Tab-separated table of C-alpha atoms in Angstrom:
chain	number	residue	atom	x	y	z
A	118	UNK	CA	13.028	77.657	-103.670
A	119	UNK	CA	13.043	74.305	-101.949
A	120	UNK	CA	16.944	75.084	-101.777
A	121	UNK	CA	16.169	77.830	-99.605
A	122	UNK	CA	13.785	75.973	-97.539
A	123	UNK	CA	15.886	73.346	-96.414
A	124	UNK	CA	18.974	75.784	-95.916
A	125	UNK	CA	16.744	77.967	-93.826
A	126	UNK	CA	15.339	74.737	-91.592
A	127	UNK	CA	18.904	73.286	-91.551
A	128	UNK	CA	20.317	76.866	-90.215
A	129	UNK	CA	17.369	77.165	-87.720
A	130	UNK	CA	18.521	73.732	-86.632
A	131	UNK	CA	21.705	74.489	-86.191
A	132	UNK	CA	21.020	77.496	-84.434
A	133	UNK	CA	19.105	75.469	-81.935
A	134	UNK	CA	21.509	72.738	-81.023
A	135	UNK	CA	24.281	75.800	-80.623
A	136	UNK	CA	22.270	77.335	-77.588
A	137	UNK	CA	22.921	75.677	-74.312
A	138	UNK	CA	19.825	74.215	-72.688
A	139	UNK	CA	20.526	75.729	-69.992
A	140	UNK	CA	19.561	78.948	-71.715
A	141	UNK	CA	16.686	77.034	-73.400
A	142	UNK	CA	15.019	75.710	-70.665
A	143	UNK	CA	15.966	76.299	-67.234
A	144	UNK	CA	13.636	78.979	-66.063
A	145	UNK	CA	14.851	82.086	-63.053
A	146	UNK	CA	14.225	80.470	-59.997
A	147	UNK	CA	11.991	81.866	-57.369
A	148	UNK	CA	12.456	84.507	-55.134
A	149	UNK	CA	14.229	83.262	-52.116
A	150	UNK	CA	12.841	84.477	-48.218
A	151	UNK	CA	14.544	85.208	-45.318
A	152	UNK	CA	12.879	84.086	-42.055
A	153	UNK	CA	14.706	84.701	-38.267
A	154	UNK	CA	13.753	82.414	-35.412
A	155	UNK	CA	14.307	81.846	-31.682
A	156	UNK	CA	16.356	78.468	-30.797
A	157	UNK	CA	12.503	77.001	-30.201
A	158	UNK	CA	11.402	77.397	-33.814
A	159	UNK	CA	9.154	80.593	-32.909
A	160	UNK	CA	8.914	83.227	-35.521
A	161	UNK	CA	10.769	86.500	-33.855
A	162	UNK	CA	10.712	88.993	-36.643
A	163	UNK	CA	9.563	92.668	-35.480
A	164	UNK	CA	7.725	93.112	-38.939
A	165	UNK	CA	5.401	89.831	-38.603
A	166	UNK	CA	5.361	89.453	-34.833
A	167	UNK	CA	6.404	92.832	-32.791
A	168	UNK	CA	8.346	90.631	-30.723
A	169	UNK	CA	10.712	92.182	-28.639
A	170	UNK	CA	14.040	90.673	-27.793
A	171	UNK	CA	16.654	90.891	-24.975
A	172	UNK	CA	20.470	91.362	-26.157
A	173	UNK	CA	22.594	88.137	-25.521
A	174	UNK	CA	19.353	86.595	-27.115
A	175	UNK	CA	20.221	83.838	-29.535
A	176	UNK	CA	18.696	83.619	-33.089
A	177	UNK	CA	18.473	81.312	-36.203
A	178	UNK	CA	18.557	83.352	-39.270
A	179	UNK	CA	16.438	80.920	-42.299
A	180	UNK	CA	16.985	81.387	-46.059
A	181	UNK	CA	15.170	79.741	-48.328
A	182	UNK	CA	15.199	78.613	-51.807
A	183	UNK	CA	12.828	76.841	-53.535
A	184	UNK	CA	14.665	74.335	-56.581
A	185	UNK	CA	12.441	73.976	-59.925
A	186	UNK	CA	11.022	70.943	-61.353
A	187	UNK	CA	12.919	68.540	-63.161
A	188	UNK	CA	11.329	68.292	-66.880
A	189	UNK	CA	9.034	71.257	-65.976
A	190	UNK	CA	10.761	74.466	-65.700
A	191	UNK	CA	14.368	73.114	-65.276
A	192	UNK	CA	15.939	71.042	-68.293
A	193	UNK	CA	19.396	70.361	-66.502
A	194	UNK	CA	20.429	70.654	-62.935
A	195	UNK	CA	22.151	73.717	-61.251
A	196	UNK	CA	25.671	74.145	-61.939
A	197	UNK	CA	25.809	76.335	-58.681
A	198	UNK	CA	23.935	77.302	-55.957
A	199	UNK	CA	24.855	79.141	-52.841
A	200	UNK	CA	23.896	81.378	-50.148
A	201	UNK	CA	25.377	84.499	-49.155
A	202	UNK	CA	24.261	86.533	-46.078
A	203	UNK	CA	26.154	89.952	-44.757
A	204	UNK	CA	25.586	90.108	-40.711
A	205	UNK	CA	24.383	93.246	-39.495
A	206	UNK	CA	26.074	95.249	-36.342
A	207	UNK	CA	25.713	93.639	-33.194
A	208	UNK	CA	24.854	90.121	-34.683
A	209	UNK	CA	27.501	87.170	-34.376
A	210	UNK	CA	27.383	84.258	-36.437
A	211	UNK	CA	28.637	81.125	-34.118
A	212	UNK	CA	30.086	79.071	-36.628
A	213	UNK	CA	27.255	76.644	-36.617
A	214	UNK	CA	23.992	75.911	-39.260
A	215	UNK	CA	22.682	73.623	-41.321
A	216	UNK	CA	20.186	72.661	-44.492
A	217	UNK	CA	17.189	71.795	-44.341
A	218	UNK	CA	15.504	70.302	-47.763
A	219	UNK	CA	11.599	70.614	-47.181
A	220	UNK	CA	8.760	69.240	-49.594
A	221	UNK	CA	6.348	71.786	-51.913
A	222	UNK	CA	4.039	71.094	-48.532
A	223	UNK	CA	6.201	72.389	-46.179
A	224	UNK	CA	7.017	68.911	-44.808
A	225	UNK	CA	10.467	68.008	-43.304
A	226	UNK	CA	12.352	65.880	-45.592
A	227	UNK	CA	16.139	65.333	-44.166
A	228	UNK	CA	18.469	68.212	-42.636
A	229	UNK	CA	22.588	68.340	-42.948
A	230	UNK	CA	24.749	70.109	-39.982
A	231	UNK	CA	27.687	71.924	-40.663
A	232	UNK	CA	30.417	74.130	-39.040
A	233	UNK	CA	33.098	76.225	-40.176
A	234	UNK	CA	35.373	74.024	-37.795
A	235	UNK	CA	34.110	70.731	-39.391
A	236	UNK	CA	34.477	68.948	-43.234
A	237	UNK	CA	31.062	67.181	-42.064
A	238	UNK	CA	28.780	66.681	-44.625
A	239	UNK	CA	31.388	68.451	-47.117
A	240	UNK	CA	29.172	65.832	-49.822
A	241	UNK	CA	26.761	68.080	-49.306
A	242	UNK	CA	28.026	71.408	-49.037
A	243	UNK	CA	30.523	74.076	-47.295
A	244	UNK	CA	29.644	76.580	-44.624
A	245	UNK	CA	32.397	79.354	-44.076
A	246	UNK	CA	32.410	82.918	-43.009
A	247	UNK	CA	35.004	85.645	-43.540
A	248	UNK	CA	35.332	89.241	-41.320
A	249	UNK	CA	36.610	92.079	-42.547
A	250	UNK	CA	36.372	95.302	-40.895
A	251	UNK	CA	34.744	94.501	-38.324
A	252	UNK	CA	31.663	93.153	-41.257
A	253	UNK	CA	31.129	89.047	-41.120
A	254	UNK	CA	29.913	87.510	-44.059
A	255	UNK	CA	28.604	84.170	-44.207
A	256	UNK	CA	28.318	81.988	-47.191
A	257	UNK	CA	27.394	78.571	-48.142
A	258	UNK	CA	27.677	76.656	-51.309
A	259	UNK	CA	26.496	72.943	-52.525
A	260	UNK	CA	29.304	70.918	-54.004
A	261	UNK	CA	29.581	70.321	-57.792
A	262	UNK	CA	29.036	66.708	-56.864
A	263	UNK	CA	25.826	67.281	-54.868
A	264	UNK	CA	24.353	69.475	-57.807
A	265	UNK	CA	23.621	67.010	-60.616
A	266	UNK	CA	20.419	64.168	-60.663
A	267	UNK	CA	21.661	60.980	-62.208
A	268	UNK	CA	19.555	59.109	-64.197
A	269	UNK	CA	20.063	56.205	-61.532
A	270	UNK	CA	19.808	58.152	-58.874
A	271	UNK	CA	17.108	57.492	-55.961
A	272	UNK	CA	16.080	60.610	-54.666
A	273	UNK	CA	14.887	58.919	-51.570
A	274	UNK	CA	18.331	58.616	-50.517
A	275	UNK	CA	19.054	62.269	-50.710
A	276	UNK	CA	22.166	62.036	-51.921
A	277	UNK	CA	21.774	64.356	-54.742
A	278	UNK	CA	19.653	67.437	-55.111
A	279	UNK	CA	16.266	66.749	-55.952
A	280	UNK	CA	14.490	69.325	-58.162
A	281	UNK	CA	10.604	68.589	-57.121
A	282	UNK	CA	10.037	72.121	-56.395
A	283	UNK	CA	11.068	71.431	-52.671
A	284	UNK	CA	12.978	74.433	-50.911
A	285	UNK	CA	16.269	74.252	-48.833
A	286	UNK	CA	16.899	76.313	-46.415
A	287	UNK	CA	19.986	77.427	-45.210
A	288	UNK	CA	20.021	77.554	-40.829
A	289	UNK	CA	22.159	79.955	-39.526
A	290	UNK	CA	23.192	79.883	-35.475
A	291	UNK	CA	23.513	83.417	-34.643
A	292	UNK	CA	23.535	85.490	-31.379
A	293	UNK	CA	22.456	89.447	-30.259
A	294	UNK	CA	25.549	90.522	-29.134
A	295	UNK	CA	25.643	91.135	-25.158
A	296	UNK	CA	26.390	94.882	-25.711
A	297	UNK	CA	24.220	95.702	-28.276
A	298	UNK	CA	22.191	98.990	-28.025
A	299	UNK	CA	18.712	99.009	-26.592
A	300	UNK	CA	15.374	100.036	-28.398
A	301	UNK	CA	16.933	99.542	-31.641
A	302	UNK	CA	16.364	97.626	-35.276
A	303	UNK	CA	18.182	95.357	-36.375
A	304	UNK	CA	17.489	94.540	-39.862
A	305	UNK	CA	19.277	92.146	-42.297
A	306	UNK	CA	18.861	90.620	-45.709
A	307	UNK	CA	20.558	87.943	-47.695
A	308	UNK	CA	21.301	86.497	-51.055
A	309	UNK	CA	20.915	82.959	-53.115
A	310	UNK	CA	22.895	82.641	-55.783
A	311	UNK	CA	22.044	79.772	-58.860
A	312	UNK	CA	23.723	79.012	-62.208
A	313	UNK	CA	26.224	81.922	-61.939
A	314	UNK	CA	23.748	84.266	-63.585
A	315	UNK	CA	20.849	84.272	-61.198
A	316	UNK	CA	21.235	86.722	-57.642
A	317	UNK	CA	18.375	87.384	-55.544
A	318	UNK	CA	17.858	89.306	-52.682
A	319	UNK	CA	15.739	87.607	-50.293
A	320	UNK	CA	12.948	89.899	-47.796
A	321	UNK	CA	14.149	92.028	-45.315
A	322	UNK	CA	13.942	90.785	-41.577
A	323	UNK	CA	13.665	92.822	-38.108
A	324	UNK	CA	15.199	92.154	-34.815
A	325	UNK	CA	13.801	94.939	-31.969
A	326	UNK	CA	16.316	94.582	-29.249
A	327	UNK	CA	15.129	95.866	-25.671
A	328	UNK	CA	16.502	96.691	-22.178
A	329	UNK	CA	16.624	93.554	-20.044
A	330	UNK	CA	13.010	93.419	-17.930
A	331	UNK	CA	13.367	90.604	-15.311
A	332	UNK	CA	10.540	88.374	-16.573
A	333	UNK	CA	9.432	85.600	-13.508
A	334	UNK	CA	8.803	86.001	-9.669
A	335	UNK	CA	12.307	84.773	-9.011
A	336	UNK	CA	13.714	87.028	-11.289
A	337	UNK	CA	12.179	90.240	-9.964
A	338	UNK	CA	12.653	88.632	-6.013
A	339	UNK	CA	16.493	88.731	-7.146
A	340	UNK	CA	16.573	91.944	-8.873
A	341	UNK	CA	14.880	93.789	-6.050
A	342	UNK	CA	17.726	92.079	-3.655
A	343	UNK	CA	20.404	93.286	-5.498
A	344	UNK	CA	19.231	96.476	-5.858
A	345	UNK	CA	18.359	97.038	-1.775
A	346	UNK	CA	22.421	95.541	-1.102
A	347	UNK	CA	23.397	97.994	-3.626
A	348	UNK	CA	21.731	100.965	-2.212
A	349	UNK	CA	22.251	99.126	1.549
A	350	UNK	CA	25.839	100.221	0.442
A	351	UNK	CA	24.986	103.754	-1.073
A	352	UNK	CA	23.883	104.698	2.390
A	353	UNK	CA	26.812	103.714	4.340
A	354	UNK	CA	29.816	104.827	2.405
A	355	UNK	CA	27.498	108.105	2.160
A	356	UNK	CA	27.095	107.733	6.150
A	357	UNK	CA	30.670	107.238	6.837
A	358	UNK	CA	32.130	109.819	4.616
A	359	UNK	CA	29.410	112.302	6.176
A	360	UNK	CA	30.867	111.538	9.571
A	361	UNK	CA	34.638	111.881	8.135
A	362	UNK	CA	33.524	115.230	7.687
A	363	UNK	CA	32.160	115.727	10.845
């Protein structure tokens, strides 16, 4: 009997040390969201805001993931994590974005730019896009270097990932295409990507894209200028091929 016993607490032993703990102890991260912006940092969704916008506008679509906490619900750092976001019609991505790690709080804590025409901050991370069909996908993924927390690391440095529970979020410089139809939706999701074997879908976000309104005094003065030289014209080709006639 006490044979047994130790052959059953050795094998349960074993059995523990054979599992990875990653599989242990690193917990699914949370749900990722999806926020879209003007270039001012004003929240232009249709679905929070009923904000309208013209096409040619340009937006900032915002992803974000928050990390776990080190010791808590995450044993070992991520071994991946990236960011993948399909463009909807009549949305261009212009090659430009960046992270931005911010505190449990919702503070700013430092912010990396990148470009798919630029190895800046390639430490960090890699921003590229592909298009296919007409479809543009962009993706971003930390480096294998920028993943791990050494134990002599200072996180005040920001060197490293720091798993505190504080979110990055992934800044994309996008713009309503000029021709884009009026009084419609445009809606778009994306995707964050950790440890290989975690993929979620972040919430969906709305653009409402309207006929152009000339918005100021000077605006409508100019409008209504144009439009009295343009029917100024109207009436004298229509006056002069009236007379041709005659």
């Amino acid at each position: 009997m006490r044979i047994g016993m130790l052959d059953y607490y050795q094998y349960t032993s074993n059995m523990w040390f054979s599992l990875s703990s990653e599989s242990l102890w690193n917990a699914p991260p949370e749900t990722p969201t999806k926020a879209v912006d003007d270039t001012s940092g004003n929240n232009v969704d249709y679905n929070d805001t009923s904000k309208e916008l013209f096409a040619g506008t340009d937006i900032v679509y915002k992803i974000a993931q928050q990390v776990g906490d080190l010791g808590v619900d995450v044993m070992t750092p991520y071994t991946s994590f990236t960011y993948r976001d399909e463009l909807p019609d009549n949305v261009t991505f212009l090659g430009t974005g960046k992270i931005v790690a911010e505190s449990s709080n919702g503070t700013k804590i430092t912010s990396w730019d990148f470009s798919t025409n630029s190895k800046d901050n390639s430490s960090v991370g890699t921003l590229s896009s592909t298009t296919t069909d007409g479809k543009t996908t962009v993706n971003f993924a930390f480096s294998a270097d920028f993943l791990p927390n050494p134990s002599d690391f200072n996180s005040s440095t920001n060197s490293h990932m720091v798993y505190d529970q504080r979110k990055y979020i992934l800044e994309l410089d996008c713009q309503i295409n000029a021709n884009a139809p009026t009084e419609t939706d445009i809606n778009n999701t994306a995707t964050v990507g950790i440890d290989k074997k975690y993929s979620n879908n972040t919430n969906r976000v709305t653009v409402r894209v309207i006929k152009y309104i000339p918005q100021t005094a000077s605006q409508r003065l100019l409008a209504i200028v144009i439009l009295i030289i343009v029917l100024g014209i109207a009436i004298v080709v229509i006056s002069k091929h009236r007379r041709a006639k005659e």
